[in-house]
CSV table of C-alpha atoms in Angstrom, one decimal:
chain,number,residue,atom,x,y,z
A,285,UNK,CA,-10.1,2.0,-27.1
A,286,UNK,CA,-6.7,3.3,-27.9
A,287,UNK,CA,-7.1,6.2,-25.6
A,288,UNK,CA,-8.2,4.0,-22.7
A,289,UNK,CA,-5.3,1.6,-23.4
A,290,UNK,CA,-2.8,4.5,-23.3
A,291,UNK,CA,-4.4,5.8,-20.0
A,292,UNK,CA,-4.2,2.3,-18.5
A,293,UNK,CA,-0.6,1.9,-19.5
A,294,UNK,CA,0.3,5.3,-18.0
A,295,UNK,CA,-1.3,4.4,-14.7
A,296,UNK,CA,0.5,1.1,-14.7
A,297,UNK,CA,3.8,2.7,-15.4
A,298,UNK,CA,3.3,5.3,-12.7
A,299,UNK,CA,2.4,2.5,-10.2
A,300,UNK,CA,5.5,0.5,-11.1
A,301,UNK,CA,7.7,3.6,-10.8
A,302,UNK,CA,6.3,4.4,-7.4
A,303,UNK,CA,7.0,0.8,-6.2
A,304,UNK,CA,10.5,1.1,-7.6
A,305,UNK,CA,11.2,4.3,-5.7
A,306,UNK,CA,9.8,2.8,-2.5
A,307,UNK,CA,12.0,-0.3,-2.8
A,308,UNK,CA,15.0,1.9,-3.5
A,309,UNK,CA,14.3,4.0,-0.4
A,310,UNK,CA,14.1,0.9,1.7
A,311,UNK,CA,17.4,-0.4,0.3
A,312,UNK,CA,19.1,2.9,1.1
A,313,UNK,CA,17.9,2.7,4.7
A,314,UNK,CA,19.2,-0.9,5.0
A,315,UNK,CA,22.6,0.1,3.6
A,316,UNK,CA,22.8,3.0,6.0
A,317,UNK,CA,22.1,0.8,9.0
A,318,UNK,CA,24.8,-1.7,7.9
A,319,UNK,CA,27.3,1.0,7.5
A,320,UNK,CA,26.5,2.5,10.9
A,321,UNK,CA,27.0,-0.9,12.4
A,322,UNK,CA,30.4,-1.4,10.8
A,323,UNK,CA,31.8,2.0,11.4
A,324,UNK,CA,30.2,2.6,14.8
A,325,UNK,CA,33.0,0.9,16.8
A,326,UNK,CA,35.8,2.5,18.6
A,327,UNK,CA,38.8,3.7,16.6
A,328,UNK,CA,41.7,1.4,16.4
A,329,UNK,CA,44.4,2.6,18.9
A,330,UNK,CA,48.0,3.0,17.8
A,331,UNK,CA,50.3,0.0,18.5
A,332,UNK,CA,52.1,0.2,21.8
A,333,UNK,CA,55.8,0.8,21.9
A,334,UNK,CA,58.1,-2.1,22.6
A,335,UNK,CA,59.5,-2.5,26.1
A,336,UNK,CA,62.4,-0.3,27.0
A,337,UNK,CA,65.8,-1.7,26.3
A,338,UNK,CA,68.7,-0.9,28.5
A,339,UNK,CA,71.9,-0.6,26.5
A,340,UNK,CA,75.0,-1.1,28.7
A,341,UNK,CA,78.4,0.3,27.8
A,342,UNK,CA,81.3,-1.3,29.6
A,343,UNK,CA,83.9,1.2,30.8
A,344,UNK,CA,87.2,0.6,32.4
A,345,UNK,CA,86.1,1.6,35.9
A,346,UNK,CA,82.4,0.7,36.1
A,347,UNK,CA,79.5,-0.3,33.8
A,348,UNK,CA,77.1,2.4,32.5
A,349,UNK,CA,73.4,1.8,31.7
A,350,UNK,CA,71.8,3.9,29.0
A,351,UNK,CA,68.0,3.9,28.6
A,352,UNK,CA,66.4,3.4,25.2
A,353,UNK,CA,65.1,6.8,23.8
A,354,UNK,CA,61.6,5.4,23.2
A,355,UNK,CA,61.2,4.5,26.9
A,356,UNK,CA,61.6,8.2,27.7
A,357,UNK,CA,58.5,9.0,25.7
A,358,UNK,CA,56.4,6.7,27.9
A,359,UNK,CA,57.4,8.5,31.2
A,360,UNK,CA,55.5,11.7,32.2
A,361,UNK,CA,57.2,15.0,31.2
A,362,UNK,CA,57.0,16.5,34.7
A,363,UNK,CA,58.9,13.7,36.4
A,364,UNK,CA,62.6,14.3,37.0
A,365,UNK,CA,64.9,12.0,35.0
A,366,UNK,CA,66.3,9.3,37.2
A,367,UNK,CA,69.3,7.3,36.7
A,368,UNK,CA,68.4,3.9,35.4
A,369,UNK,CA,69.7,1.0,37.6
A,370,UNK,CA,72.3,-1.2,36.0
A,371,UNK,CA,71.1,-4.3,34.4
A,372,UNK,CA,71.0,-7.3,36.6
A,373,UNK,CA,72.5,-9.6,34.1
A,374,UNK,CA,75.5,-7.6,33.1
A,375,UNK,CA,78.5,-6.8,35.3
A,376,UNK,CA,81.9,-5.6,34.6
A,377,UNK,CA,83.5,-8.6,36.2
A,378,UNK,CA,80.6,-11.1,36.4
A,379,UNK,CA,81.6,-13.4,33.5
A,380,UNK,CA,79.9,-16.4,35.1
A,381,UNK,CA,76.5,-14.7,35.3
A,382,UNK,CA,76.9,-13.5,31.7
A,383,UNK,CA,77.5,-17.1,30.7
A,384,UNK,CA,74.2,-18.1,32.3
A,385,UNK,CA,72.3,-15.3,30.7
A,386,UNK,CA,69.6,-16.6,28.2
A,387,UNK,CA,69.8,-14.3,25.2
A,388,UNK,CA,67.0,-16.0,23.3
A,389,UNK,CA,64.5,-15.6,26.2
A,390,UNK,CA,65.4,-11.9,26.6
A,391,UNK,CA,64.9,-11.2,22.9
A,392,UNK,CA,61.6,-13.1,23.0
A,393,UNK,CA,60.4,-11.0,26.0
A,394,UNK,CA,61.3,-7.8,24.2
A,395,UNK,CA,59.6,-8.8,20.9
A,396,UNK,CA,56.5,-10.3,22.5
A,397,UNK,CA,53.6,-8.0,21.6
A,398,UNK,CA,51.1,-6.8,24.2
A,399,UNK,CA,47.8,-8.8,24.0
A,400,UNK,CA,45.1,-6.8,22.3
A,401,UNK,CA,41.4,-7.1,22.0
A,402,UNK,CA,40.0,-8.2,18.6
A,403,UNK,CA,38.9,-5.2,16.6
A,404,UNK,CA,36.7,-4.8,13.5
A,405,UNK,CA,38.7,-4.0,10.4
A,406,UNK,CA,37.9,-0.6,8.9
A,407,UNK,CA,36.2,-0.4,5.5
A,408,UNK,CA,38.3,0.1,2.4
A,409,UNK,CA,38.8,3.6,1.2
A,410,UNK,CA,36.7,3.1,-2.0
A,411,UNK,CA,33.8,1.9,0.1
A,412,UNK,CA,34.0,4.8,2.5
A,413,UNK,CA,33.9,7.3,-0.4
A,414,UNK,CA,30.7,5.7,-1.7
A,415,UNK,CA,28.9,5.7,1.6
A,416,UNK,CA,25.2,6.3,1.6
A,417,UNK,CA,23.9,9.1,3.9
A,418,UNK,CA,22.0,7.9,6.9
A,419,UNK,CA,19.0,10.2,6.4
A,420,UNK,CA,18.0,12.4,3.5
A,421,UNK,CA,16.6,15.8,4.4
A,422,UNK,CA,13.9,15.6,1.7
A,423,UNK,CA,12.7,12.9,-0.7
A,424,UNK,CA,14.0,13.4,-4.2
A,425,UNK,CA,11.7,11.1,-6.1
A,426,UNK,CA,8.7,12.7,-7.8
A,427,UNK,CA,6.4,9.9,-6.5
A,428,UNK,CA,7.3,10.7,-2.9
A,429,UNK,CA,6.8,14.4,-3.4
A,430,UNK,CA,3.4,13.8,-5.0
A,431,UNK,CA,2.2,11.7,-2.0
A,432,UNK,CA,3.6,14.2,0.6
A,433,UNK,CA,1.9,17.2,-1.1
A,434,UNK,CA,-1.4,15.3,-1.3
A,435,UNK,CA,-1.2,14.4,2.4
A,436,UNK,CA,-0.4,18.0,3.3
A,437,UNK,CA,-3.5,19.1,1.3
A,438,UNK,CA,-5.6,16.5,3.2
A,439,UNK,CA,-4.2,17.9,6.5
A,440,UNK,CA,-5.1,21.5,5.6
A,441,UNK,CA,-8.5,20.4,4.4
A,442,UNK,CA,-9.2,18.7,7.6
A,443,UNK,CA,-8.2,21.9,9.5
A,444,UNK,CA,-10.5,24.0,7.4
A,445,UNK,CA,-7.7,25.7,5.5
A,446,UNK,CA,-9.2,25.2,2.0
A,447,UNK,CA,-7.0,27.7,0.2
A,448,UNK,CA,-3.8,26.1,1.5
A,449,UNK,CA,-5.3,22.7,0.6
A,450,UNK,CA,-5.8,23.8,-3.0
A,451,UNK,CA,-2.2,25.0,-3.2
A,452,UNK,CA,-0.9,21.6,-1.9
A,453,UNK,CA,-3.1,19.7,-4.3
A,454,UNK,CA,-1.9,21.8,-7.2
A,455,UNK,CA,1.7,21.1,-6.3
A,456,UNK,CA,0.9,17.4,-6.2
A,457,UNK,CA,-0.6,17.6,-9.6
A,458,UNK,CA,2.6,19.2,-10.9
A,459,UNK,CA,4.3,15.8,-10.3
A,460,UNK,CA,1.4,13.7,-11.7
A,461,UNK,CA,-1.3,15.7,-13.5
A,462,UNK,CA,-3.3,12.5,-14.3
A,463,UNK,CA,-4.2,11.6,-10.7
A,464,UNK,CA,-8.0,11.5,-10.4
A,465,UNK,CA,-7.9,11.3,-6.6
A,466,UNK,CA,-6.0,14.5,-6.2
A,467,UNK,CA,-8.1,16.3,-8.8
A,468,UNK,CA,-11.3,15.2,-7.0
A,469,UNK,CA,-9.8,16.4,-3.7
A,470,UNK,CA,-9.0,19.8,-5.1
A,471,UNK,CA,-12.5,20.0,-6.5
A,472,UNK,CA,-13.9,19.4,-3.0
A,473,UNK,CA,-11.7,22.2,-1.7
A,474,UNK,CA,-13.1,24.5,-4.5
A,475,UNK,CA,-16.6,23.5,-3.4
A,476,UNK,CA,-15.8,24.6,0.2
A,477,UNK,CA,-14.6,27.9,-1.2
A,478,UNK,CA,-17.8,28.2,-3.4
A,479,UNK,CA,-15.7,28.1,-6.6
A,480,UNK,CA,-18.2,25.9,-8.4
A,481,UNK,CA,-16.9,26.4,-11.9
A,482,UNK,CA,-13.4,25.3,-10.9
A,483,UNK,CA,-14.8,22.4,-9.0
A,484,UNK,CA,-16.8,21.3,-12.1
A,485,UNK,CA,-13.6,21.6,-14.3
A,486,UNK,CA,-11.5,19.5,-11.9
A,487,UNK,CA,-14.1,16.7,-11.5
A,488,UNK,CA,-14.6,16.6,-15.3
A,489,UNK,CA,-10.9,16.2,-15.8
A,490,UNK,CA,-10.8,13.5,-13.1
A,491,UNK,CA,-13.5,11.5,-14.8
A,492,UNK,CA,-11.6,11.6,-18.0
A,493,UNK,CA,-8.8,9.6,-16.4
A,494,UNK,CA,-11.2,7.4,-14.2
A,495,UNK,CA,-14.8,7.4,-15.6
A,496,UNK,CA,-16.1,5.4,-12.7
A,497,UNK,CA,-14.7,7.5,-9.8
A,498,UNK,CA,-17.7,7.8,-7.6
A,499,UNK,CA,-16.6,10.8,-5.6
A,500,UNK,CA,-15.9,12.8,-8.7
A,501,UNK,CA,-19.4,12.1,-10.0
A,502,UNK,CA,-21.0,13.1,-6.8
A,503,UNK,CA,-18.9,16.3,-6.4
A,504,UNK,CA,-19.6,17.3,-10.0
A,505,UNK,CA,-23.3,16.9,-9.4
A,506,UNK,CA,-22.9,19.2,-6.4
A,507,UNK,CA,-21.1,21.8,-8.4
A,508,UNK,CA,-23.6,21.6,-11.3
A,509,UNK,CA,-26.5,22.0,-8.9
A,510,UNK,CA,-24.9,25.1,-7.6
A,511,UNK,CA,-24.4,26.4,-11.1
A,512,UNK,CA,-28.0,25.7,-12.0
A,513,UNK,CA,-27.2,22.8,-14.3
A,514,UNK,CA,-29.7,20.5,-12.6
A,515,UNK,CA,-30.3,18.1,-15.6
A,516,UNK,CA,-26.6,17.4,-15.9
A,517,UNK,CA,-26.3,17.1,-12.2
A,518,UNK,CA,-29.1,14.5,-12.3
A,519,UNK,CA,-27.1,12.4,-14.7
A,520,UNK,CA,-24.0,12.5,-12.5
A,521,UNK,CA,-26.1,11.6,-9.4
A,522,UNK,CA,-27.7,8.7,-11.1
A,523,UNK,CA,-24.4,7.4,-12.5
A,524,UNK,CA,-22.8,7.6,-9.0
A,525,UNK,CA,-25.7,5.8,-7.4
A,526,UNK,CA,-25.6,3.0,-10.1
A,527,UNK,CA,-22.0,2.3,-9.1
A,528,UNK,CA,-22.7,2.3,-5.3
A,529,UNK,CA,-26.4,1.6,-4.8
A,530,UNK,CA,-26.1,1.2,-1.0
A,531,UNK,CA,-24.6,4.6,-0.4
A,532,UNK,CA,-27.0,6.7,1.6
A,533,UNK,CA,-25.3,9.9,0.8
A,534,UNK,CA,-25.7,9.4,-2.9
A,535,UNK,CA,-29.4,8.4,-2.4
A,536,UNK,CA,-30.0,11.7,-0.6
A,537,UNK,CA,-28.2,13.7,-3.3
A,538,UNK,CA,-30.2,12.1,-6.1
A,539,UNK,CA,-33.4,12.9,-4.3
A,540,UNK,CA,-32.4,16.5,-3.8
A,541,UNK,CA,-31.3,16.8,-7.4
A,542,UNK,CA,-34.7,15.5,-8.7
A,543,UNK,CA,-36.5,18.0,-6.5
A,544,UNK,CA,-34.3,20.8,-7.9
A,545,UNK,CA,-35.2,19.7,-11.5
A,546,UNK,CA,-38.9,19.7,-10.7
A,547,UNK,CA,-38.7,23.1,-9.1
A,548,UNK,CA,-36.8,24.5,-12.1
A,549,UNK,CA,-39.5,23.1,-14.5
A,550,UNK,CA,-42.3,24.8,-12.4
A,551,UNK,CA,-40.5,28.1,-12.4
A,552,UNK,CA,-40.0,28.0,-16.1
A,553,UNK,CA,-43.7,27.2,-16.7
A,554,UNK,CA,-44.9,30.1,-14.6
A,555,UNK,CA,-43.4,32.8,-17.0
A,556,UNK,CA,-44.5,33.9,-20.4
A,557,UNK,CA,-42.4,32.7,-23.3
A,558,UNK,CA,-41.7,35.3,-26.0
A,559,UNK,CA,-41.9,33.7,-29.5
A,560,UNK,CA,-40.5,35.4,-32.5
A,561,UNK,CA,-42.5,34.7,-35.7
A,562,UNK,CA,-41.1,35.6,-39.1
A,563,UNK,CA,-44.0,36.6,-41.4
A,564,UNK,CA,-43.6,36.6,-45.1
A,565,UNK,CA,-44.1,40.0,-46.9
A,566,UNK,CA,-47.2,38.9,-48.8
A,567,UNK,CA,-49.0,38.2,-45.5
A,568,UNK,CA,-48.6,41.8,-44.2
A,569,UNK,CA,-51.2,44.3,-45.3
A,570,UNK,CA,-50.4,48.0,-45.5
A,571,UNK,CA,-46.7,47.2,-45.4
A,572,UNK,CA,-44.0,47.8,-47.9
A,573,UNK,CA,-43.2,44.9,-50.1
A,574,UNK,CA,-39.7,44.9,-48.8
A,575,UNK,CA,-40.8,45.0,-45.2
A,576,UNK,CA,-39.5,41.8,-43.5
A,577,UNK,CA,-39.3,42.5,-39.8
A,578,UNK,CA,-40.0,39.8,-37.1
A,579,UNK,CA,-43.1,40.2,-35.0
A,580,UNK,CA,-42.9,39.2,-31.3
A,581,UNK,CA,-46.0,37.6,-29.9
A,582,UNK,CA,-46.4,37.1,-26.2
A,583,UNK,CA,-48.0,33.7,-25.6
A,584,UNK,CA,-48.8,33.1,-21.9
A,585,UNK,CA,-48.4,29.5,-20.7
A,586,UNK,CA,-50.9,28.7,-18.0
A,587,UNK,CA,-50.9,24.9,-18.2
A,588,UNK,CA,-48.0,23.3,-16.4
A,589,UNK,CA,-45.5,21.5,-18.6
A,590,UNK,CA,-45.4,17.7,-18.3
A,591,UNK,CA,-42.9,16.4,-15.8
A,592,UNK,CA,-39.5,15.7,-17.0
A,593,UNK,CA,-38.9,12.0,-17.6
A,594,UNK,CA,-35.6,10.9,-16.3
A,595,UNK,CA,-33.8,7.8,-17.5
A,596,UNK,CA,-31.5,5.9,-15.2
A,597,UNK,CA,-28.0,5.2,-16.6
A,598,UNK,CA,-27.3,1.6,-15.6
A,599,UNK,CA,-23.9,0.2,-16.4
A,600,UNK,CA,-23.9,-3.0,-18.5
A,601,UNK,CA,-23.7,-6.2,-16.5
A,602,UNK,CA,-20.7,-8.3,-17.4
A,603,UNK,CA,-19.4,-11.6,-16.1
A,604,UNK,CA,-16.2,-11.3,-14.2
A,605,UNK,CA,-14.1,-14.1,-12.7
A,606,UNK,CA,-12.2,-13.9,-9.5
A,607,UNK,CA,-8.4,-14.5,-10.1
A,608,UNK,CA,-6.9,-17.6,-8.6
A,609,UNK,CA,-3.7,-15.8,-7.4
A,610,UNK,CA,-3.4,-13.1,-4.8
A,611,UNK,CA,-2.3,-9.6,-6.1
A,612,UNK,CA,1.3,-8.6,-5.6
A,613,UNK,CA,1.1,-4.8,-6.2
A,614,UNK,CA,-1.4,-2.1,-5.4
A,615,UNK,CA,-2.0,-1.4,-9.1
A,616,UNK,CA,-2.9,-5.1,-9.7
A,617,UNK,CA,-5.3,-5.0,-6.8
A,618,UNK,CA,-7.0,-1.8,-8.0
A,619,UNK,CA,-7.3,-3.0,-11.5
A,620,UNK,CA,-9.1,-6.2,-10.5
A,621,UNK,CA,-11.1,-4.4,-7.8
A,622,UNK,CA,-12.5,-1.9,-10.3
A,623,UNK,CA,-13.4,-4.6,-12.8
A,624,UNK,CA,-16.0,-5.9,-10.4
A,625,UNK,CA,-18.1,-2.7,-10.5
A,626,UNK,CA,-20.1,-3.8,-13.6
A,627,UNK,CA,-20.7,-7.4,-12.3
A,628,UNK,CA,-24.0,-8.6,-11.2
A,629,UNK,CA,-22.8,-9.5,-7.6
A,630,UNK,CA,-20.3,-6.8,-6.9
A,631,UNK,CA,-19.9,-7.2,-3.1
A,632,UNK,CA,-19.9,-11.0,-3.3
A,633,UNK,CA,-17.1,-11.1,-5.9
A,634,UNK,CA,-15.1,-8.5,-3.9
A,635,UNK,CA,-15.5,-10.5,-0.7
A,636,UNK,CA,-14.1,-13.6,-2.4
A,637,UNK,CA,-11.2,-11.6,-3.9
A,638,UNK,CA,-10.3,-10.3,-0.4
A,639,UNK,CA,-10.1,-13.8,0.9
A,640,UNK,CA,-7.2,-14.4,-1.5
A,641,UNK,CA,-5.1,-11.5,0.0
A,642,UNK,CA,-2.9,-12.6,3.0
A,643,UNK,CA,-3.5,-10.3,6.0
A,644,UNK,CA,0.3,-10.1,6.7
A,645,UNK,CA,0.9,-8.8,3.2
A,646,UNK,CA,-1.4,-5.8,3.4
A,647,UNK,CA,1.2,-3.2,4.6
A,648,UNK,CA,3.5,-4.3,1.8
A,649,UNK,CA,0.7,-4.5,-0.8
A,650,UNK,CA,-0.8,-1.1,-0.3
A,651,UNK,CA,2.2,0.8,1.2
A,652,UNK,CA,0.9,4.4,1.0
A,653,UNK,CA,-1.4,4.0,-2.0
A,654,UNK,CA,-4.7,3.3,-0.1
A,655,UNK,CA,-7.4,5.9,-0.3
A,656,UNK,CA,-10.5,6.6,1.7
A,657,UNK,CA,-13.0,5.6,-1.0
A,658,UNK,CA,-11.1,2.2,-1.5
A,659,UNK,CA,-11.2,1.7,2.3
A,660,UNK,CA,-14.9,2.2,2.4
A,661,UNK,CA,-15.5,-0.2,-0.5
A,662,UNK,CA,-13.4,-2.8,1.3
A,663,UNK,CA,-15.5,-2.4,4.5
A,664,UNK,CA,-18.7,-2.7,2.5
A,665,UNK,CA,-17.4,-6.0,0.9
A,666,UNK,CA,-16.4,-7.3,4.3
A,667,UNK,CA,-19.8,-6.5,5.6
A,668,UNK,CA,-21.4,-9.2,3.4
A,669,UNK,CA,-19.8,-11.9,5.6
A,670,UNK,CA,-18.7,-10.7,9.0
A,671,UNK,CA,-16.5,-13.3,10.7
A,672,UNK,CA,-13.1,-13.7,12.3
A,673,UNK,CA,-11.4,-13.4,8.9
A,674,UNK,CA,-13.1,-10.0,8.3
A,675,UNK,CA,-11.9,-8.7,11.7
A,676,UNK,CA,-8.4,-9.9,10.9
A,677,UNK,CA,-8.5,-8.1,7.6
A,678,UNK,CA,-9.6,-4.9,9.3
A,679,UNK,CA,-6.7,-5.2,11.7
A,680,UNK,CA,-4.3,-5.7,8.9
A,681,UNK,CA,-5.6,-2.6,7.1
A,682,UNK,CA,-4.9,-0.6,10.3
A,683,UNK,CA,-1.2,-1.4,10.0
A,684,UNK,CA,-0.9,0.1,6.5
A,685,UNK,CA,1.4,3.2,6.5
A,686,UNK,CA,-0.4,6.5,6.9
A,687,UNK,CA,-3.7,4.8,7.7
A,688,UNK,CA,-4.5,7.3,10.4
A,689,UNK,CA,-4.5,10.1,7.8
A,690,UNK,CA,-6.9,8.1,5.6
A,691,UNK,CA,-9.3,7.6,8.5
A,692,UNK,CA,-9.3,11.3,9.4
A,693,UNK,CA,-10.5,12.1,5.9
A,694,UNK,CA,-13.6,9.8,6.1
A,695,UNK,CA,-17.0,11.5,6.0
A,696,UNK,CA,-19.7,11.0,8.7
A,697,UNK,CA,-21.6,8.5,6.5
A,698,UNK,CA,-18.5,6.5,5.7
A,699,UNK,CA,-17.5,6.4,9.4
A,700,UNK,CA,-21.0,5.2,10.3
A,701,UNK,CA,-20.7,2.4,7.7
A,702,UNK,CA,-17.5,1.2,9.3
A,703,UNK,CA,-19.1,1.4,12.8
A,704,UNK,CA,-22.0,-0.8,11.6
A,705,UNK,CA,-19.6,-3.5,10.4
A,706,UNK,CA,-17.6,-3.4,13.6
A,707,UNK,CA,-20.8,-3.6,15.7
A,708,UNK,CA,-21.9,-6.6,13.7
A,709,UNK,CA,-18.4,-8.2,14.2
A,710,UNK,CA,-18.7,-7.7,18.0
A,711,UNK,CA,-22.1,-9.4,18.0
A,712,UNK,CA,-20.9,-12.4,15.9
A,713,UNK,CA,-17.7,-12.9,17.8
A,714,UNK,CA,-19.3,-12.0,21.2
A,715,UNK,CA,-16.3,-9.9,22.2
A,716,UNK,CA,-15.5,-6.2,22.3
A,717,UNK,CA,-13.0,-4.6,19.9
A,718,UNK,CA,-11.9,-1.3,21.5
A,719,UNK,CA,-8.5,-1.1,19.9
A,720,UNK,CA,-9.9,-1.7,16.4
A,721,UNK,CA,-12.6,0.9,17.0
A,722,UNK,CA,-9.9,3.4,18.1
A,723,UNK,CA,-7.8,2.7,15.0
A,724,UNK,CA,-10.8,3.5,12.8
A,725,UNK,CA,-11.7,6.6,14.8
A,726,UNK,CA,-14.9,5.3,16.2
């Protein structure tokens, strides 16, 4: 029990860490958008120079008007300098006009600033130094790298590049060596490469971390059949079918494995079996007292051996209650979902559990943690009661990130199971669902 508790705690910590990195990445994107909105405006222009001021110097003969030096900077350099006209309000002998000159109004006109459009104040210096980059070239978190490498492996596997898929899965396991899904996927790639011993090792390791992973049981049965271990393969096939009794692929695999076991028994009974008998010295006549050599007697076996009796491995039935609250994380959903496997009414309990999950919360709940086997199990549960809520749930699953990659990795039997549920939904609702079929690759 201690080992199982430690494994469960490790998976829970890994799930929480992945959720934390996803939230941190979303926060960085929001901060980058806000910063771009603040700093994206036009630069603040320099303040305009005050109006030119004419300084008049009264001489004895005539008045002289001298232009302010700053007003020269505003005039183009190629224009020839012109003599500024004398000010209208200052004359050498016009004392009466000088008395009527409004000094306050002139100063107010000079000091009056040019109207400006409102501008956004720039960020402080300490904020600009701590700005967040808009787009990172590569994800830095181990959880993100693990998911990306796994998806690259799925892409290579779909393209038939099994060796490249093995390398990608191996890099993904470098970030999380306890991921049973990646181990099972690498085992499938080994099966395609006919590396059956490596496939058996990967599936065995995956079942250590998740003893009820159906695909690992089925793939280990395939590897053991190829290695001639038909009895062990029969155990795996029976255990997988006990977990998913409606899976047609597992039913066919169990039938093939039983035939292989019977054929192996017949082949063994058709050959003679050498038996080594150790005879005591006193039973040997004309032999030395110290002679103690084994005698090999060839006993032909003509009668066929009795057929091998197989025993089904049925998991214990337990009573499981459906939680009252909807799950908030993918780890919580997976933990409760797996607990229904040993219940008497698996599909009914799972269907009731799906009714608790809001359809709008599916993208946030699963994020990029949904797998093809979980998707198929959800479809089987929805098939127990096909109605408008089931169709809405399927549409919500199609909005989960990287859903198209998961659909591409479905097998033909799994895809046919999805098509059956969608066809039943069209018959119940009396309408066609072309967009939903396209989303599920049907």
